[in-house]
Coordinates of N, CA, C and O in Angstrom, one line a residue:
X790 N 58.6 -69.1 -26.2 CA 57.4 -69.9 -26.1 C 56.2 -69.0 -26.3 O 56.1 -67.9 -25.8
X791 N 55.1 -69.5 -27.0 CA 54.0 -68.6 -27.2 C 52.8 -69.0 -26.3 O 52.1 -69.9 -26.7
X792 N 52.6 -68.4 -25.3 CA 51.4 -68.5 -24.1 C 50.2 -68.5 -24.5 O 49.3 -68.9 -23.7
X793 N 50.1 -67.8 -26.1 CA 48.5 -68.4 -26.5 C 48.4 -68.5 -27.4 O 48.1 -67.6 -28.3
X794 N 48.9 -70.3 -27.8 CA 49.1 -71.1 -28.3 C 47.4 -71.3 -28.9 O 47.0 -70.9 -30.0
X795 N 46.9 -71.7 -28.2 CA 45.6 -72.4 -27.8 C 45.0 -71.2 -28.4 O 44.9 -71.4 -29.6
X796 N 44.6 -70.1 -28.1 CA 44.0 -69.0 -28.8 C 43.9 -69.3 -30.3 O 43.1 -70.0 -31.0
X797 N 45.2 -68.4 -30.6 CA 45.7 -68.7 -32.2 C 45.5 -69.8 -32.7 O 45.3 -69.7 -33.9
X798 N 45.4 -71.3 -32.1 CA 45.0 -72.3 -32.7 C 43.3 -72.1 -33.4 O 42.9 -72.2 -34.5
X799 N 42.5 -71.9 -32.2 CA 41.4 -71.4 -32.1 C 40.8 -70.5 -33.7 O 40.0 -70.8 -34.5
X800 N 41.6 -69.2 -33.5 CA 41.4 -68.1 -34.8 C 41.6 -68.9 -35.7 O 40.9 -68.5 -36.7
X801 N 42.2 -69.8 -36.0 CA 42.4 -70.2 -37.8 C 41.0 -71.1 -38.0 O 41.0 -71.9 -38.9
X802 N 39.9 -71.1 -37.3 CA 38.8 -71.9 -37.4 C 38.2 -71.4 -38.4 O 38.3 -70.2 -38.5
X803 N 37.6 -72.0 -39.4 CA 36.7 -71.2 -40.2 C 35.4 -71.3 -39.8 O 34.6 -70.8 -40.6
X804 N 34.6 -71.9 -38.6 CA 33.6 -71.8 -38.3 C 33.1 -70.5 -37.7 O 32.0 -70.1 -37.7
X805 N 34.2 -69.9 -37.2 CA 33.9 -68.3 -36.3 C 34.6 -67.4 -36.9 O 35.5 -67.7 -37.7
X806 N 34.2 -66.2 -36.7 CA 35.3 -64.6 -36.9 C 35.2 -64.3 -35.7 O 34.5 -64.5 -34.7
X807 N 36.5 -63.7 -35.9 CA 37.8 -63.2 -35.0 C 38.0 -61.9 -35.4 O 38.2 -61.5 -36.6
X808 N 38.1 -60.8 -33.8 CA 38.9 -59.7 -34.0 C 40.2 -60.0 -33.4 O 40.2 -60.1 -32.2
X809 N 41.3 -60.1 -34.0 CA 42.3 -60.0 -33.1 C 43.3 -58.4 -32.8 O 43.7 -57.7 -33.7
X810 N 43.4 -58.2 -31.5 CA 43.9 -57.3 -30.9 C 45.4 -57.6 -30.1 O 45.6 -58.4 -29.3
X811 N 46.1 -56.9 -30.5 CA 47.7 -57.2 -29.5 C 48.3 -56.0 -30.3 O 47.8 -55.2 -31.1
X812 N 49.9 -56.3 -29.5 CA 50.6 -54.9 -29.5 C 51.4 -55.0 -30.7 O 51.4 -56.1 -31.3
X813 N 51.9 -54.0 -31.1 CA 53.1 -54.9 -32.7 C 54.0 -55.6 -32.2 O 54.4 -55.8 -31.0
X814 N 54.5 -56.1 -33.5 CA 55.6 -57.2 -33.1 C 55.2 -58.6 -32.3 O 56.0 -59.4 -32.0
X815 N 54.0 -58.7 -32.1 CA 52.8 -60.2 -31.4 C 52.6 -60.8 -32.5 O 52.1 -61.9 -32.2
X816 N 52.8 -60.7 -33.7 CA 52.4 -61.4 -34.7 C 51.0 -62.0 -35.0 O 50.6 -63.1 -34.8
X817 N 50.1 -60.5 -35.5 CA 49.4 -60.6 -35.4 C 48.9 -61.0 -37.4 O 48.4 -61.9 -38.0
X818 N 49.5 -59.7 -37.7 CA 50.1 -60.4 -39.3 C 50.1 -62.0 -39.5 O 49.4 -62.5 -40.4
X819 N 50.8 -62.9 -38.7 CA 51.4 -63.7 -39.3 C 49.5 -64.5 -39.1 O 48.6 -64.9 -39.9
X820 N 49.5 -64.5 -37.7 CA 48.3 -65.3 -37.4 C 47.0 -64.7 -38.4 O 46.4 -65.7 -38.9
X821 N 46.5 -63.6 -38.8 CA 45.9 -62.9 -40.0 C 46.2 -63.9 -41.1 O 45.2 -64.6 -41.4
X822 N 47.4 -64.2 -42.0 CA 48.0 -64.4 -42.8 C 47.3 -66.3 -43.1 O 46.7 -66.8 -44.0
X823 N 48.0 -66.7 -41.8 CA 47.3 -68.1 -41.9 C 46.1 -68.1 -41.7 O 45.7 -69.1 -42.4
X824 N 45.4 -67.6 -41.3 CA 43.8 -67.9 -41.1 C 43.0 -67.4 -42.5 O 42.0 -68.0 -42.9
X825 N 43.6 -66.3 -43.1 CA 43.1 -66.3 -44.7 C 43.5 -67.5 -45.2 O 42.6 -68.2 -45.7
X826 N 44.6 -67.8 -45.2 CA 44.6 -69.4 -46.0 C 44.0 -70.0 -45.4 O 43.6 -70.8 -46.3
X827 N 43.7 -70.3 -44.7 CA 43.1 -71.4 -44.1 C 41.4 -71.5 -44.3 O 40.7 -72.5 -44.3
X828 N 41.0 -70.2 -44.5 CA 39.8 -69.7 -45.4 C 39.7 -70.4 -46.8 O 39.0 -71.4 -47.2
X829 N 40.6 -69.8 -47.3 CA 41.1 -70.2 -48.7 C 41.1 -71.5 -49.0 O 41.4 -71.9 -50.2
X830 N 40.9 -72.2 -48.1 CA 40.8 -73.5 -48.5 C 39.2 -74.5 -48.1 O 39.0 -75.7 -48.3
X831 N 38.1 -73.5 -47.6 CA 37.1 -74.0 -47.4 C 35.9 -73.2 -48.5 O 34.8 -73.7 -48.7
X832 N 36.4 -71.9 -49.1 CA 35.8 -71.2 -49.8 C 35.4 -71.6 -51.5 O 36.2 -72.3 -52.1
X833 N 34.5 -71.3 -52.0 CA 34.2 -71.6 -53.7 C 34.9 -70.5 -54.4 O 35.4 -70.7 -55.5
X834 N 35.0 -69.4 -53.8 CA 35.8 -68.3 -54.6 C 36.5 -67.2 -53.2 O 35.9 -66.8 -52.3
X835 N 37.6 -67.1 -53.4 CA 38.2 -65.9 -53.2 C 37.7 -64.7 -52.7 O 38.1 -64.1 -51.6
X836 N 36.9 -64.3 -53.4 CA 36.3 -62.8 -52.8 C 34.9 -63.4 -51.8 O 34.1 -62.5 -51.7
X837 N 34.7 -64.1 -51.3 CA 34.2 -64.4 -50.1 C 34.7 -64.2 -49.1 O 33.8 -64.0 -48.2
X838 N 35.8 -64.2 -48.8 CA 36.9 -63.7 -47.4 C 37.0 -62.0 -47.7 O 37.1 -61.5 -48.8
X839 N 36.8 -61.4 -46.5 CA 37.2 -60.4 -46.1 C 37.7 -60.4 -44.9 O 37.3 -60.9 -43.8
X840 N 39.3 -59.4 -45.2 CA 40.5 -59.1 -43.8 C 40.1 -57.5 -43.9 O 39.9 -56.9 -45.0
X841 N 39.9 -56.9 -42.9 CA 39.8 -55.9 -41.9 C 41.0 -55.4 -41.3 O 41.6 -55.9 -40.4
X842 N 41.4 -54.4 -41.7 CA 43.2 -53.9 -40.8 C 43.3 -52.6 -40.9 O 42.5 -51.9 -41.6
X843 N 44.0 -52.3 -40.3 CA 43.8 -50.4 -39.6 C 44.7 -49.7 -40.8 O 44.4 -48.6 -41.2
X844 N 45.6 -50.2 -41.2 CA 46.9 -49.6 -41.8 C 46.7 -50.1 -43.5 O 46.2 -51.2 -43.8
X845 N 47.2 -49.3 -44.2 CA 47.7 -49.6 -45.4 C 48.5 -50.7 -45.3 O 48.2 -51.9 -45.6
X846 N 49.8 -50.2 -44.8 CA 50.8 -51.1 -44.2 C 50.6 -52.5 -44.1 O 51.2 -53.3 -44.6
X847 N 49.6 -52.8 -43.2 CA 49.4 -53.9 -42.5 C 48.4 -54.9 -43.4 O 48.4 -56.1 -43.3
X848 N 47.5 -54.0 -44.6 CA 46.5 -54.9 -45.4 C 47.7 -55.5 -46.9 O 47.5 -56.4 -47.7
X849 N 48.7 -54.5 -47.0 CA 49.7 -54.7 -48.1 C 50.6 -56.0 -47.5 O 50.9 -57.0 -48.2
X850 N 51.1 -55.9 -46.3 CA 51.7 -56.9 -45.1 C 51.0 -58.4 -46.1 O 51.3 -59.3 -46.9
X851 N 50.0 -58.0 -45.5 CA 49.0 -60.0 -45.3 C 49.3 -60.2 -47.1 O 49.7 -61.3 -47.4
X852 N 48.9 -59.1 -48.2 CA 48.7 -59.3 -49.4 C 49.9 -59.8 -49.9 O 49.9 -60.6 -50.9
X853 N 51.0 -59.3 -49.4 CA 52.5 -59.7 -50.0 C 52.5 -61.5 -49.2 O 52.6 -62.6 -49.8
X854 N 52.5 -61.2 -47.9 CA 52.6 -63.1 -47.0 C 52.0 -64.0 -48.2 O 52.7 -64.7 -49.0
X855 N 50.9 -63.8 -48.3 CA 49.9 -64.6 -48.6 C 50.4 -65.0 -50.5 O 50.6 -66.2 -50.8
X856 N 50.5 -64.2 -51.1 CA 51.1 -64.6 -52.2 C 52.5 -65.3 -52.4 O 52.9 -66.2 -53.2
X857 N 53.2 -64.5 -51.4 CA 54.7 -65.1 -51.6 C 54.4 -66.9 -51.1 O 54.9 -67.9 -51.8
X858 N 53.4 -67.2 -49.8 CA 53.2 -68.1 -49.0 C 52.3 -69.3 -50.8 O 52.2 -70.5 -50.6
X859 N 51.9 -69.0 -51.7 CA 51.3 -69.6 -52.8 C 52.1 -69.7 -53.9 O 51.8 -70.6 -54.7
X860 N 53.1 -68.8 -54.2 CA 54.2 -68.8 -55.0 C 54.7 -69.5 -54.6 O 55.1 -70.2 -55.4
X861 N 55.0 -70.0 -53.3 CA 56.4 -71.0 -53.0 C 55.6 -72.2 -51.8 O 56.0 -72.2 -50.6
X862 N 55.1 -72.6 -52.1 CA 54.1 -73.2 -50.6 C 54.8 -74.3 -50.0 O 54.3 -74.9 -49.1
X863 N 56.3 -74.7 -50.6 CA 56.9 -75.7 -50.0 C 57.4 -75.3 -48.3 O 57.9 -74.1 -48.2
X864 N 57.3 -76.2 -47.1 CA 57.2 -76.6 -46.4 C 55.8 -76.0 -44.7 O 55.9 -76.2 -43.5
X865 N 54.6 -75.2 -45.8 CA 53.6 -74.8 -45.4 C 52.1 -75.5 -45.5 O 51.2 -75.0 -46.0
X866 N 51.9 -76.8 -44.9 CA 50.7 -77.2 -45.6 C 49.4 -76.5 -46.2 O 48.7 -76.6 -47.2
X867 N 49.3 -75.6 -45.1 CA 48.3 -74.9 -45.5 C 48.6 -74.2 -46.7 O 47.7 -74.3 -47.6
X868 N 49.4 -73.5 -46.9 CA 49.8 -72.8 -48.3 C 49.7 -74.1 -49.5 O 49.0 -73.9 -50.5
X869 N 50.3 -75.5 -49.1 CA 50.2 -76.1 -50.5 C 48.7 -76.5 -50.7 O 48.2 -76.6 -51.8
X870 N 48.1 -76.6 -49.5 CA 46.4 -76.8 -49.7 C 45.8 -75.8 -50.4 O 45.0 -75.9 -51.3
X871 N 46.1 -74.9 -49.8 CA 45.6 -73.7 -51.1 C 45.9 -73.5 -52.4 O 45.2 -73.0 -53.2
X872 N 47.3 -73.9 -52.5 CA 48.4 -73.6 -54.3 C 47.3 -74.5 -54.7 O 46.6 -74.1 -55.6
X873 N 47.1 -75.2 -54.2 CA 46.4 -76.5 -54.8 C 45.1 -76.0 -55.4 O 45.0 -75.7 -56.6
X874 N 44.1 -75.8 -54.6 CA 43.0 -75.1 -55.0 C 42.9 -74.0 -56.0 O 42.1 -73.9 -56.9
X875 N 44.1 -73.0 -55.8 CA 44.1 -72.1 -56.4 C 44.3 -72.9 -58.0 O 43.3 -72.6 -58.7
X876 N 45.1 -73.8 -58.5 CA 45.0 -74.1 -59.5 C 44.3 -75.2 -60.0 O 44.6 -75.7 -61.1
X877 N 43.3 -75.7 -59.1 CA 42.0 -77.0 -59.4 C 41.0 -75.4 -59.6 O 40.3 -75.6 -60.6
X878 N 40.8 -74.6 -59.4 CA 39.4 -73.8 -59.7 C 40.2 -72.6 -60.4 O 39.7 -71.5 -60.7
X879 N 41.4 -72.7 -60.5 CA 41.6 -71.6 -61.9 C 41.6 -70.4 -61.3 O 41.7 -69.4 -62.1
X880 N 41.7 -70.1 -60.0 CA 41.8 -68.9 -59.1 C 42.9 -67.6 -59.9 O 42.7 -66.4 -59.9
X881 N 43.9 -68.4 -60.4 CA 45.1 -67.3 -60.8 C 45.4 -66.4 -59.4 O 46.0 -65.4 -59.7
X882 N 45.1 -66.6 -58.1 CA 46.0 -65.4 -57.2 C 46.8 -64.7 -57.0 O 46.7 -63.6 -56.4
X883 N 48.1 -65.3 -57.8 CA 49.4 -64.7 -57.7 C 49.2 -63.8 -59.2 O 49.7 -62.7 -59.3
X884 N 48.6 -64.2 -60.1 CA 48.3 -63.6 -61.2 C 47.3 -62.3 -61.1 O 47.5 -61.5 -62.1
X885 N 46.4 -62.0 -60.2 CA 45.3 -61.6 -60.1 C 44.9 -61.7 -58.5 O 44.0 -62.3 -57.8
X886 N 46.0 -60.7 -58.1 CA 45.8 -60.5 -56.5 C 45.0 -59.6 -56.1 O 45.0 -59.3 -54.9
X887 N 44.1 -58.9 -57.0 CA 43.1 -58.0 -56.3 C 41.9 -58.9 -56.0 O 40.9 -58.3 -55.5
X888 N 41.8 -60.5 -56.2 CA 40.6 -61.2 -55.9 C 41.2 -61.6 -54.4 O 40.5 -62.3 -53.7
X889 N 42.0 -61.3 -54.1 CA 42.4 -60.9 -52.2 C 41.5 -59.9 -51.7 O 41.9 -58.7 -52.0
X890 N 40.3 -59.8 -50.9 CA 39.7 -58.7 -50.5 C 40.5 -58.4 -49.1 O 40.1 -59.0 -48.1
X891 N 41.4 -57.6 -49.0 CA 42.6 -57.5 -48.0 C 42.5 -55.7 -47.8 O 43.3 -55.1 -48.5
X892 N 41.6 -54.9 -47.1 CA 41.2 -53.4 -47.0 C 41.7 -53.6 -45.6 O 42.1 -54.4 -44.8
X893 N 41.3 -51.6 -45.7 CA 41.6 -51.3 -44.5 C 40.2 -50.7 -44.0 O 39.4 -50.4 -44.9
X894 N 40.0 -50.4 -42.6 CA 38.8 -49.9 -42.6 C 38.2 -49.0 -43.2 O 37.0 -49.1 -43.5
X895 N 38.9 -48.0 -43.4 CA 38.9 -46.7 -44.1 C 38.5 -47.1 -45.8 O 37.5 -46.5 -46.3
X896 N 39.0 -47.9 -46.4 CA 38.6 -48.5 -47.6 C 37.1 -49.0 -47.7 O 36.3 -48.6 -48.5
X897 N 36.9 -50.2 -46.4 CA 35.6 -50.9 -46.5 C 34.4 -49.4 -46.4 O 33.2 -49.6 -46.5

């Protein structure tokens, strides 16, 4: 059972930013992952979203989710809401994954 349910509901808002903080293995990736899509679906372009992450590891993590989650978007709404967009405005993402702005701090 996940105790903050309600939180994580919360972070996928696109009205606010979010730092999110927890231990590994909290899934914090995954919640990161959805809330860029869920960006991705209020935005005109792509490089308007910026993700923030400490690790190489962890900004490669969201970049691999997120594409595999648009390559295959069956049983994800949010993912097919975005496939969708991605190919009504010609985005190409899976073609052209550097219009992911997905750094690490060290990067920004």
């Amino acid at each position: 059972m996940i105790y903050d349910h309600e939180i994580r509901t919360q972070a996928l808002s696109p009205r606010d930013s979010f730092i999110v903080q927890a231990p590994a293995g909290s899934g914090k990736t995954t919640l990161l992952t959805q809330r860029f899509l869920t960006l991705l679906t209020t935005v005109s372009e792509p490089e308007e979203i910026l993700a923030v992450t400490f690790t190489r590891k962890a900004a490669g993590e969201m970049r691999h989710r997120i594409l595999t989650a648009l390559a295959n978007p069956e049983g994800d709404a949010i993912a097919k809401a975005v496939s969708k967009r991605n190919q009504a405005l010609n985005w190409h993402l899976v073609e052209n994954p550097s219009r992911l702005r997905i750094m690490t701090i060290d990067a920004l």
